[in-house]
């Protein structure tokens, strides 16, 4: 009887290895859009800076918030801490009045328990900022980095907004963005967290071209709003490649869906695929099936991360869905909530979750199948240990399908999918073999128990059935 139960369990576990195993968790915030900040929560937010310190805290600086009295969006320069174990927010109160002006789309990075650094972004008047500020986490004070000394300007990136940023343990790296003339930038800079100095990459200094306007090196086109991913190498997806874009909106179809890898050691860019000159809609293919024909549509302001297998994941943003209408010139882009994975071994994308049609509302139900973040752009995100990705707020669709400023915090947990992935990498094959061996051993062990069961006393009998029950529940939990 028990062995039969076990066989049924195995029959459930094996197919579950073959379908994607992604948990979507709603960590807090409201289902409805336009929520004001309280003492306990920053409320609705878009385009603040969010940095995870690789242990227990995420720091949020600035961005758009919602004012329920004026019913307007207002820019902030406050600093919040999120405890990633409890998902409780609290504010950090700087000791002096000296602090960065309110802004959106700053770059953020830091050294755990020591400092937070922010750079650039756009202020209330639309000015693209070039300042760098350091928040000292030990004495709770802001200090602006000096940009001039001995009568000359110290080298630093010119002002910008909607740049792409990566944060490593030693550096904040930025690429592109848009300057005050709404011009797309291509330059790449790194800020050393140790020396607190900016320097431009050599490959960036060499860009763009010879006298014929041809790019001499493999290098991404100037752009704003490109999605960044990192793990060892840095990756970049899409963005707005329009040379001049005054409204920062989708006006001329110049949203891109090209994917690039940047090798930090070699200071070199390699194109993986996609288009940078005109917007293409997404090729979603079959749900959760990788194919050479699959490729995500053009977009800006999505989020991306790299899992522990080294594969890329991407969620949401503003751009083209699976329909041809979504690439129509002079139309605003669609807000997206699609989830994609790019596997390097197969060089293929798979559509792993969400909707292939844009502008969909969020689902906040009890079970995994009734829960999914609504379409959104300009949200904030952070990644925990590669396989747990969090997204927070942004502009998008709430539970009623209405547009507004969001306050919800989500976790996209792909760790089971990464370990028992559909397309077996060498390590996955080993995991499956190990798993099967373990189950066979369990059957053997249980049949041995069963034999002893009949020889044992009444008292032992109860004890033993308890043991079996525990083992079986453990297995059930895993599927
Ligand atoms: C200014 O110049 C002096 C002498 O060359 C040097 O010691 C000092 O570090 C410089 N200050 C800055 C801020 O660069
Ligand atoms: C949120 O506020 C903005 C600005 O006032 C408004 O345009 C939008 O319709 C609001 N959304 C909802 C769902 O209330």
Coordinates of C-alpha atoms and ligand atoms in Angstrom, one line a residue:
X1 CA 0.0 0.0 0.0
X2 CA 2.7 2.5 1.0
X3 CA 4.9 1.5 -1.9
X4 CA 2.0 2.2 -4.2
X5 CA 1.7 5.6 -2.6
X6 CA 5.4 6.2 -3.2
X7 CA 5.1 5.1 -6.9
X8 CA 2.3 7.6 -7.3
X9 CA 4.5 10.3 -5.7
X10 CA 7.2 9.4 -8.2
X11 CA 4.7 9.6 -11.0
X12 CA 3.9 13.1 -9.9
X13 CA 7.4 14.2 -9.2
X14 CA 8.8 13.2 -12.6
X15 CA 6.4 15.2 -14.8
X16 CA 6.8 18.2 -12.5
X17 CA 10.5 18.1 -13.3
X18 CA 9.5 18.4 -16.9
X19 CA 7.3 21.6 -16.5
X20 CA 8.6 24.9 -15.4
X21 CA 8.6 25.3 -11.6
X22 CA 8.4 29.0 -10.9
X23 CA 6.9 30.5 -7.7
X24 CA 5.4 33.9 -7.8
X25 CA 5.0 35.4 -4.4
X26 CA 3.3 38.7 -3.5
X27 CA 5.5 40.1 -0.7
X28 CA 3.4 43.1 0.2
X29 CA 2.1 46.5 -0.9
X30 CA -1.4 47.2 -2.3
X31 CA -3.4 45.5 -5.1
X32 CA -4.7 48.9 -6.2
X33 CA -2.6 51.7 -7.7
X34 CA -1.9 55.2 -6.3
X35 CA -1.0 54.6 -2.7
X36 CA 0.6 57.4 -0.6
X37 CA 3.6 56.8 1.6
X38 CA 3.1 56.3 5.3
X39 CA 5.5 56.0 8.2
X40 CA 5.6 52.3 7.5
X41 CA 5.9 52.2 3.7
X42 CA 7.1 54.2 0.8
X43 CA 3.8 53.4 -0.9
X44 CA 3.5 53.6 -4.7
X45 CA 6.9 54.3 -6.4
X46 CA 8.5 54.4 -9.8
X47 CA 12.0 54.9 -11.0
X48 CA 13.7 55.2 -7.6
X49 CA 17.1 53.6 -7.0
X50 CA 16.9 50.2 -5.3
X51 CA 20.0 48.4 -4.1
X52 CA 20.3 45.0 -2.3
X53 CA 23.3 44.7 0.1
X54 CA 23.6 40.9 -0.5
X55 CA 22.5 40.1 3.0
X56 CA 19.3 41.3 4.6
X57 CA 18.6 44.8 3.4
X58 CA 17.5 46.7 0.3
X59 CA 17.8 50.4 0.1
X60 CA 15.4 52.6 -1.8
X61 CA 16.3 56.2 -2.8
X62 CA 13.9 58.8 -4.4
X63 CA 11.7 58.2 -7.4
X64 CA 8.1 59.2 -8.1
X65 CA 5.6 58.8 -5.2
X66 CA 1.9 59.4 -5.0
X67 CA 0.4 62.3 -3.1
X68 CA -3.2 61.5 -2.1
X69 CA -4.0 65.1 -1.2
X70 CA -3.0 66.7 -4.5
X71 CA -3.7 63.4 -6.4
X72 CA -0.4 63.9 -8.2
X73 CA 2.9 62.2 -8.6
X74 CA 5.7 63.9 -6.7
X75 CA 9.4 63.4 -6.8
X76 CA 11.2 62.3 -3.6
X77 CA 14.7 62.2 -2.2
X78 CA 13.9 60.0 0.8
X79 CA 15.8 56.9 1.8
X80 CA 14.2 53.7 2.9
X81 CA 15.4 50.3 4.1
X82 CA 13.5 47.1 3.3
X83 CA 14.2 44.1 5.5
X84 CA 14.1 41.3 3.0
X85 CA 13.3 38.6 5.6
X86 CA 10.2 40.3 6.9
X87 CA 9.4 42.7 4.0
X88 CA 9.0 45.6 6.5
X89 CA 10.1 49.1 5.4
X90 CA 11.7 51.8 7.6
X91 CA 13.1 55.2 6.9
X92 CA 16.7 56.3 7.2
X93 CA 17.0 59.8 8.6
X94 CA 20.1 61.7 7.6
X95 CA 21.7 63.7 10.5
X96 CA 22.1 66.9 8.5
X97 CA 20.0 68.7 5.8
X98 CA 22.6 68.2 3.2
X99 CA 21.1 65.7 0.7
X100 CA 20.7 65.0 -3.0
X101 CA 17.8 66.8 -4.7
X102 CA 14.6 64.8 -5.5
X103 CA 15.0 62.8 -8.7
X104 CA 14.1 59.7 -10.7
X105 CA 16.2 57.1 -12.5
X106 CA 19.4 57.6 -10.5
X107 CA 22.0 54.8 -10.5
X108 CA 22.6 53.2 -7.1
X109 CA 25.2 50.8 -5.6
X110 CA 27.0 50.5 -2.3
X111 CA 29.2 48.6 0.2
X112 CA 27.2 46.6 2.7
X113 CA 26.9 48.3 6.2
X114 CA 29.2 51.1 5.0
X115 CA 27.9 53.2 2.2
X116 CA 25.4 53.8 -0.6
X117 CA 26.3 55.7 -3.7
X118 CA 23.9 57.4 -6.1
X119 CA 24.6 59.0 -9.4
X120 CA 22.6 61.2 -11.8
X121 CA 19.0 60.9 -12.8
X122 CA 16.4 63.6 -13.6
X123 CA 15.1 66.3 -11.3
X124 CA 11.7 68.1 -11.0
X125 CA 12.5 70.4 -13.9
X126 CA 13.7 67.7 -16.2
X127 CA 17.3 68.5 -15.7
X128 CA 19.7 65.6 -16.2
X129 CA 22.0 65.5 -13.2
X130 CA 25.7 64.6 -13.0
X131 CA 26.2 64.6 -9.3
X132 CA 27.5 61.7 -7.2
X133 CA 26.5 61.3 -3.6
X134 CA 27.7 59.0 -0.9
X135 CA 25.5 58.0 2.1
X136 CA 27.5 57.0 5.1
X137 CA 25.6 54.1 6.7
X138 CA 27.7 54.4 9.9
X139 CA 27.0 58.0 10.7
X140 CA 23.9 58.5 8.6
X141 CA 25.0 61.4 6.5
X142 CA 25.0 62.4 2.9
X143 CA 28.1 63.8 1.2
X144 CA 28.5 65.0 -2.3
X145 CA 31.5 63.9 -4.3
X146 CA 33.7 66.9 -5.1
X147 CA 33.8 67.3 -8.9
X148 CA 36.4 70.1 -9.1
X149 CA 39.8 70.5 -7.5
X150 CA 42.8 72.8 -8.2
X151 CA 40.7 74.8 -10.7
X152 CA 39.9 71.8 -12.9
X153 CA 36.9 69.5 -13.2
X154 CA 37.6 66.0 -12.0
X155 CA 36.6 63.5 -14.7
X156 CA 33.1 62.2 -14.2
X157 CA 30.2 61.1 -16.4
X158 CA 28.1 64.1 -17.8
X159 CA 24.5 64.4 -16.6
X160 CA 21.9 61.9 -17.7
X161 CA 18.8 59.9 -17.0
X162 CA 17.5 56.4 -18.0
X163 CA 21.1 55.1 -18.1
X164 CA 21.7 51.3 -17.6
X165 CA 23.5 50.4 -14.4
X166 CA 25.3 47.4 -12.9
X167 CA 26.5 47.2 -9.3
X168 CA 29.3 44.8 -8.5
X169 CA 31.0 44.4 -5.1
X170 CA 33.6 47.0 -6.1
X171 CA 32.1 49.1 -8.8
X172 CA 29.1 51.0 -10.0
X173 CA 29.1 50.8 -13.8
X174 CA 26.8 52.9 -16.1
X175 CA 26.1 52.8 -19.8
X176 CA 24.3 55.3 -22.0
X177 CA 21.1 57.1 -21.1
X178 CA 19.8 60.5 -22.4
X179 CA 21.3 63.9 -21.7
X180 CA 19.6 67.3 -21.3
X181 CA 19.4 67.7 -25.1
X182 CA 17.4 64.4 -25.1
X183 CA 20.3 62.8 -27.0
X184 CA 21.0 59.1 -26.6
X185 CA 24.4 58.4 -25.1
X186 CA 26.8 55.5 -25.6
X187 CA 29.4 56.2 -23.0
X188 CA 30.3 53.7 -20.3
X189 CA 31.9 54.6 -16.9
X190 CA 32.8 52.9 -13.7
X191 CA 32.8 54.3 -10.3
X192 CA 35.2 52.6 -7.9
X193 CA 33.5 52.1 -4.5
X194 CA 37.0 51.9 -3.0
X195 CA 38.7 54.9 -4.5
X196 CA 35.5 56.8 -5.0
X197 CA 36.7 57.9 -8.5
X198 CA 35.0 57.8 -11.9
X199 CA 36.8 56.5 -15.0
X200 CA 35.6 56.0 -18.5
X201 CA 36.1 52.6 -20.2
X202 CA 38.7 52.6 -22.9
X203 CA 36.2 51.0 -25.3
X204 CA 33.8 53.9 -24.6
X205 CA 36.5 56.5 -25.3
X206 CA 37.3 54.9 -28.6
X207 CA 33.7 54.9 -29.7
X208 CA 32.1 55.7 -32.1
X209 CA 33.6 55.6 -35.5
X210 CA 36.0 56.4 -38.2
X211 CA 35.6 59.4 -40.5
X212 CA 33.0 57.4 -42.5
X213 CA 30.8 57.1 -39.5
X214 CA 31.4 53.3 -39.2
X215 CA 31.8 51.8 -35.7
X216 CA 35.3 50.4 -35.4
X217 CA 34.6 48.0 -32.6
X218 CA 31.6 45.8 -31.8
X219 CA 29.7 48.2 -29.5
X220 CA 26.0 48.8 -28.7
X221 CA 24.3 51.8 -30.3
X222 CA 23.6 54.8 -28.1
X223 CA 20.4 54.3 -26.2
X224 CA 18.3 55.0 -23.0
X225 CA 16.3 52.6 -20.9
X226 CA 18.1 49.4 -21.8
X227 CA 17.8 46.5 -19.4
X228 CA 20.9 45.4 -17.5
X229 CA 21.8 41.9 -16.2
X230 CA 24.9 40.8 -14.5
X231 CA 26.9 37.8 -13.3
X232 CA 30.6 37.9 -14.0
X233 CA 29.9 39.4 -17.4
X234 CA 27.4 42.3 -17.9
X235 CA 24.5 42.0 -20.3
X236 CA 22.3 44.6 -22.0
X237 CA 18.9 44.2 -23.7
X238 CA 17.0 46.7 -25.9
X239 CA 16.3 50.2 -24.9
X240 CA 15.3 53.3 -27.0
X241 CA 17.9 53.9 -29.7
X242 CA 16.2 57.1 -31.1
X243 CA 19.0 59.6 -31.5
X244 CA 16.9 62.5 -30.2
X245 CA 13.7 61.7 -28.2
X246 CA 12.2 64.7 -26.5
X247 CA 9.3 63.0 -24.8
X248 CA 11.1 59.8 -23.8
X249 CA 8.0 58.1 -25.3
X250 CA 7.6 55.6 -28.0
X251 CA 7.3 57.9 -31.0
X252 CA 9.3 56.5 -33.8
X253 CA 9.6 52.8 -33.3
X254 CA 13.2 52.9 -32.3
X255 CA 12.9 50.6 -29.4
X256 CA 15.4 47.8 -29.7
X257 CA 15.5 44.1 -28.8
X258 CA 19.2 43.4 -29.2
X259 CA 21.1 41.5 -26.6
X260 CA 24.7 42.2 -25.8
X261 CA 27.4 40.8 -23.5
X262 CA 30.2 43.0 -22.0
X263 CA 33.4 41.3 -20.8
X264 CA 34.7 43.4 -17.9
X265 CA 38.2 42.0 -18.1
X266 CA 38.6 42.5 -21.8
X267 CA 36.6 45.7 -21.9
X268 CA 34.8 44.3 -25.0
X269 CA 31.2 44.0 -26.2
X270 CA 29.8 41.0 -28.1
X271 CA 26.4 41.0 -29.8
X272 CA 24.3 37.9 -29.1
X273 CA 21.3 38.8 -31.3
X274 CA 18.3 41.0 -32.0
X275 CA 17.6 44.3 -33.7
X276 CA 18.6 47.9 -32.8
X277 CA 17.2 50.0 -35.7
X278 CA 13.5 49.3 -35.6
X279 CA 11.0 47.8 -33.2
X280 CA 10.1 44.1 -33.7
X281 CA 7.2 42.4 -31.9
X282 CA 7.9 39.4 -29.8
X283 CA 8.1 35.8 -31.1
X284 CA 6.7 33.9 -28.1
X285 CA 6.4 30.5 -29.6
X286 CA 4.9 27.8 -27.4
X287 CA 4.6 28.4 -23.7
X288 CA 7.8 27.3 -21.9
X289 CA 9.3 25.7 -25.0
X290 CA 12.6 27.0 -26.2
X291 CA 13.0 27.6 -29.9
X292 CA 15.5 29.2 -32.3
X293 CA 12.6 31.4 -33.6
X294 CA 11.7 32.8 -30.2
X295 CA 12.8 36.4 -29.3
X296 CA 11.3 39.0 -27.0
X297 CA 9.8 42.1 -28.5
X298 CA 11.5 45.5 -28.4
X299 CA 11.2 47.3 -25.0
X300 CA 12.5 49.7 -22.5
X301 CA 12.8 49.6 -18.7
X302 CA 12.3 45.9 -18.1
X303 CA 14.3 44.0 -15.4
X304 CA 16.8 41.3 -16.0
X305 CA 18.9 38.9 -14.0
X306 CA 21.2 35.9 -14.4
X307 CA 20.4 32.6 -12.6
X308 CA 22.9 30.2 -11.1
X309 CA 23.0 28.2 -14.3
X310 CA 24.2 31.4 -16.0
X311 CA 21.0 31.8 -18.0
X312 CA 19.3 35.2 -18.5
X313 CA 15.8 36.0 -17.3
X314 CA 13.8 39.1 -18.2
X315 CA 10.4 40.5 -17.0
X316 CA 8.1 43.3 -18.2
X317 CA 8.8 46.8 -19.4
X318 CA 7.3 49.0 -22.1
X319 CA 7.4 48.0 -25.7
X320 CA 6.0 45.5 -28.2
X321 CA 4.0 42.4 -27.3
X322 CA 3.2 39.5 -29.7
X323 CA 0.9 41.6 -31.9
X324 CA 1.8 43.5 -35.0
X325 CA -0.2 46.6 -33.8
X326 CA 2.1 47.0 -30.9
X327 CA 4.9 48.0 -33.2
X328 CA 2.9 50.6 -35.0
X329 CA 4.8 53.9 -35.4
X330 CA 3.3 56.8 -33.4
X331 CA 1.5 54.5 -31.0
X332 CA 2.5 54.3 -27.3
X333 CA 4.2 51.0 -26.4
X334 CA 2.3 48.3 -24.5
X335 CA 3.1 47.6 -20.9
X336 CA 4.3 44.1 -20.5
X337 CA 4.4 41.4 -17.8
X338 CA 6.0 38.6 -19.9
X339 CA 8.8 36.5 -18.4
X340 CA 11.6 35.2 -20.6
X341 CA 14.6 33.0 -20.2
X342 CA 17.6 32.9 -22.5
X343 CA 19.6 29.7 -22.3
X344 CA 23.2 30.1 -23.4
X345 CA 23.8 26.3 -24.1
X346 CA 21.0 26.3 -26.7
X347 CA 21.2 30.0 -27.6
X348 CA 17.4 30.1 -27.4
X349 CA 14.7 32.1 -25.6
X350 CA 11.7 30.6 -23.9
X351 CA 8.5 32.4 -22.9
X352 CA 8.3 31.3 -19.3
X353 CA 5.4 33.2 -17.8
X354 CA 3.0 36.2 -18.0
X355 CA 1.0 37.3 -20.9
X356 CA 1.9 37.6 -24.6
X357 CA -0.5 40.4 -24.9
X358 CA 0.4 43.7 -23.2
X359 CA -1.6 45.9 -20.8
X360 CA -2.9 43.1 -18.5
X361 CA -4.0 43.6 -14.9
X362 CA -2.3 42.0 -11.8
X363 CA -3.6 38.8 -10.1
X364 CA -3.2 38.7 -6.3
X365 CA -4.8 35.3 -5.5
X366 CA -4.0 32.6 -3.0
X367 CA -2.4 30.0 -5.3
X368 CA 0.5 30.2 -7.6
X369 CA -1.7 30.0 -10.7
X370 CA -3.9 32.9 -9.5
X371 CA -1.0 35.2 -8.7
X372 CA 1.0 37.3 -11.2
X373 CA 2.2 40.9 -11.3
X374 CA 0.3 43.2 -13.8
X375 CA 2.0 44.7 -16.8
X376 CA 4.4 47.5 -15.8
X377 CA 7.3 49.7 -16.6
X378 CA 9.7 52.0 -14.7
X379 CA 9.6 49.6 -11.7
X380 CA 12.5 48.9 -9.3
X381 CA 14.0 45.5 -8.8
X382 CA 16.7 43.7 -6.9
X383 CA 18.0 40.2 -7.0
X384 CA 18.8 37.8 -4.2
X385 CA 21.4 35.0 -4.8
X386 CA 20.6 34.9 -8.6
X387 CA 17.4 32.8 -8.4
X388 CA 15.1 35.0 -6.4
X389 CA 14.2 38.2 -8.2
X390 CA 12.1 41.0 -6.6
X391 CA 10.2 43.7 -8.4
X392 CA 8.6 46.7 -6.7
X393 CA 6.0 49.2 -7.9
X394 CA 6.4 51.1 -11.2
X395 CA 3.8 52.4 -13.6
X396 CA 1.3 49.9 -14.6
X397 CA -1.9 47.9 -14.3
X398 CA -3.4 47.1 -10.9
X399 CA -5.8 44.4 -9.8
X400 CA -8.7 46.2 -11.5
X401 CA -6.7 46.6 -14.7
X402 CA -6.5 50.4 -14.0
X403 CA -3.3 52.3 -14.7
X404 CA -1.4 54.1 -12.0
X405 CA 1.6 54.2 -9.7
X406 CA 2.0 50.7 -8.1
X407 CA 3.2 49.8 -4.6
X408 CA 3.2 46.0 -4.8
X409 CA 6.3 44.0 -4.1
X410 CA 6.8 40.6 -5.8
X411 CA 9.2 37.7 -5.8
X412 CA 9.8 35.7 -8.9
X413 CA 11.4 32.5 -7.4
X414 CA 13.0 30.4 -10.1
X415 CA 15.3 28.3 -7.9
X416 CA 13.4 25.0 -8.4
X417 CA 13.2 25.6 -12.2
X418 CA 17.0 26.3 -12.2
X419 CA 17.8 23.1 -10.3
X420 CA 15.4 20.8 -12.1
X421 CA 15.3 22.7 -15.4
X422 CA 13.4 21.4 -18.4
X423 CA 16.4 21.3 -20.7
X424 CA 18.9 19.2 -18.8
X425 CA 22.3 20.7 -18.4
X426 CA 24.9 18.3 -17.2
X427 CA 24.3 19.3 -13.6
X428 CA 20.6 18.9 -14.0
X429 CA 21.0 15.4 -15.4
X430 CA 23.0 14.6 -12.3
X431 CA 20.4 16.1 -10.0
X432 CA 17.7 13.9 -11.7
X433 CA 19.8 10.8 -11.4
X434 CA 20.5 11.6 -7.8
X435 CA 16.8 12.2 -7.2
X436 CA 15.8 8.9 -8.8
X437 CA 18.5 6.9 -6.9
X438 CA 17.3 8.6 -3.7
X439 CA 13.7 7.5 -4.4
X440 CA 14.7 3.9 -5.2
X441 CA 16.7 3.8 -1.9
X442 CA 13.6 5.1 -0.1
X443 CA 11.4 2.4 -1.6
X444 CA 14.0 -0.2 -0.5
X445 CA 14.2 1.4 3.0
X446 CA 10.4 1.5 3.3
X447 CA 9.9 -2.1 2.2
X448 CA 12.5 -3.1 4.9
X449 CA 10.5 -1.0 7.4
X450 CA 7.4 -2.8 6.4
X451 CA 9.0 -6.2 7.0
X452 CA 10.1 -5.1 10.5
X453 CA 6.7 -3.6 11.0
X454 CA 5.1 -7.1 11.0
X455 CA 7.7 -8.4 13.4
X456 CA 7.5 -5.4 15.8
X457 CA 5.3 -4.8 18.9
X458 CA 2.1 -2.7 18.8
X459 CA 4.0 0.2 20.3
X460 CA 6.7 0.1 17.5
X461 CA 4.0 -0.1 14.9
X462 CA 2.7 3.4 15.8
X463 CA 6.1 4.9 15.8
X464 CA 7.0 3.4 12.5
X465 CA 3.9 4.5 10.7
X466 CA 4.7 8.0 11.9
X467 CA 8.1 7.8 10.3
X468 CA 6.6 6.7 7.1
X469 CA 4.1 9.4 7.1
X470 CA 6.8 12.1 7.7
X471 CA 8.8 10.8 4.8
X472 CA 5.9 10.8 2.5
X473 CA 4.9 14.3 3.4
X474 CA 8.4 15.5 2.7
X475 CA 8.3 14.0 -0.7
X476 CA 4.9 15.5 -1.3
X477 CA 6.2 19.0 -0.4
X478 CA 8.8 18.7 -3.0
X479 CA 6.6 18.3 -6.0
Ligands
LIG1 C1 45.7 69.7 -5.9 O1 47.1 69.7 -6.2 C2 47.9 69.3 -5.1 C3 49.4 69.5 -5.6 O2 49.6 69.1 -6.9 C4 47.6 67.9 -4.7 O3 48.4 67.5 -3.6 C5 46.1 67.8 -4.3 O4 45.8 66.4 -4.1 C6 45.3 68.3 -5.5 N1 43.9 68.3 -5.0 C7 42.9 67.8 -5.7 C8 41.5 67.8 -5.1 O5 43.1 67.2 -6.7
LIG2 C1 -3.5 57.4 -10.4 O1 -3.2 58.8 -10.4 C2 -2.9 59.3 -11.7 C3 -2.5 60.8 -11.5 O2 -3.4 61.5 -10.8 C4 -4.2 59.2 -12.6 O3 -3.9 59.6 -13.9 C5 -4.5 57.7 -12.6 O4 -5.7 57.5 -13.4 C6 -4.7 57.1 -11.2 N1 -5.0 55.7 -11.3 C7 -5.8 55.1 -10.5 C8 -6.0 53.6 -10.7 O5 -6.5 55.7 -9.6

